[in-house]
Amino acid sequence: MKINQWIKVAALSVSAVFSATSVADDDPVKVGFVYVGPIGDHGWSYEHDQARIEMEKYFKGKVKTTYVENVPEGADAERVITQLAKAGNDIIFTTSFGFMNPTVKVAKKFPKVTFEHATGYKRSKNLGTYVLRTYEGRYVSGVAAAMESKTNTLGYIATFPIPEVIRDINATYLGAKSVNPDIKLKIVWVNTWYDPGKESDAANALIDQGADVIIQHTDSPAPLIAAEKRGVMGIGQASDMSHYAPKAHMFSVRDHWAPHYIDTVEKVMAGTWKPQDFWGGLKEDMIQVVSINPNLPEKVKTAIQTTEDKIRSGAIVPFTGPMKDNQGNEVIPAGHSLTDKELAAINWYVEGIDAKIPN
């Protein structure tokens, strides 16, 4: 999710996109997408764009989409979202946490446009939110990584200290601890969604600390490539990254956004759309474990499948009490599983993680 060369390039691309899609009212429903990073062939923005393409094909000419990539979070995002609204888009999806406040502002100015913001929590009459239960994939990752680790140390490359990321770190550790109570989780924060150089440095720093499986919340394959060079293992993020490091790659946790995009557009077309906070995970086929390395031990492959199945069925609910944070405070009472609202507000590390959340 790299911020680069946006001002000049995006201004031109936005202008071109808008002029190309200026159509009459009786033409297809117009849907705009805003991406924080480059589409490329991997990662977060790539999978949002794959979902856009899948959605457009599903409607067979009834929907026309546009997108803008490499949009910085902040004032630039507000300008891009505004331009998409002015261009006549009926629905606009903004696909990064940092687009939240810009989306809120623009939604107020364009009450007839339907807005949906990914991973946020602010809603209004024409603004809904949607998020994936990525923590379910992280729990599976933790189980498999802990079984594969020979050093009892896992490494996690974290982006920004927001609830989504903290939640996923915790889920990784909870999954790992469920099969190895002695497992350690080392964390390096890079304060970026996409920066291959920083990601590679973070992976190497974690490996130097003894981590022999690298889990990443960042968007490039650089951590996997670094893992392969250093002879350790890694897990791909958001999309299938197996071809970048075929030896090191254990599997990837893929984000599959298309079901929600299709459902949202259908509801807008039918006049039944209402703002909601939508969550999709393994059960909805919106989180997928893909490209499992055939060279993994059979017991690890079996554990991956079993853990997935148990999460789908509800036999495993990762954030279920009793649970303490790493300061010894009870954060989930016995018998209680966190609600989606509570999941969206996590600001603590689970007991056993020896680290502090940065400000």
PDB file of N, CA and C in Angstrom, residues 40 51 59 222:
ATOM      1  N   GLY A  40      -0.882  -3.758  -8.971  1.00  0.00           N
ATOM      2  CA  GLY A  40       0.168  -4.764  -9.122  1.00  0.00           C
ATOM      3  C   GLY A  40      -0.390  -6.152  -9.360  1.00  0.00           C
ATOM      4  N   ALA A  51     -11.686  -8.305  -7.043  1.00  0.00           N
ATOM      5  CA  ALA A  51     -13.099  -8.369  -6.667  1.00  0.00           C
ATOM      6  C   ALA A  51     -13.933  -7.410  -7.516  1.00  0.00           C
ATOM      7  N   PHE A  59     -22.336  -8.886 -13.221  1.00  0.00           N
ATOM      8  CA  PHE A  59     -23.510  -8.109 -13.621  1.00  0.00           C
ATOM      9  C   PHE A  59     -23.663  -7.973 -15.138  1.00  0.00           C
ATOM     10  N   ALA A 222       7.987  -8.906  -0.224  1.00  0.00           N
ATOM     11  CA  ALA A 222       9.368  -8.763   0.245  1.00  0.00           C
ATOM     12  C   ALA A 222       9.679  -9.605   1.477  1.00  0.00           C
TER      13      ALA A 222
END
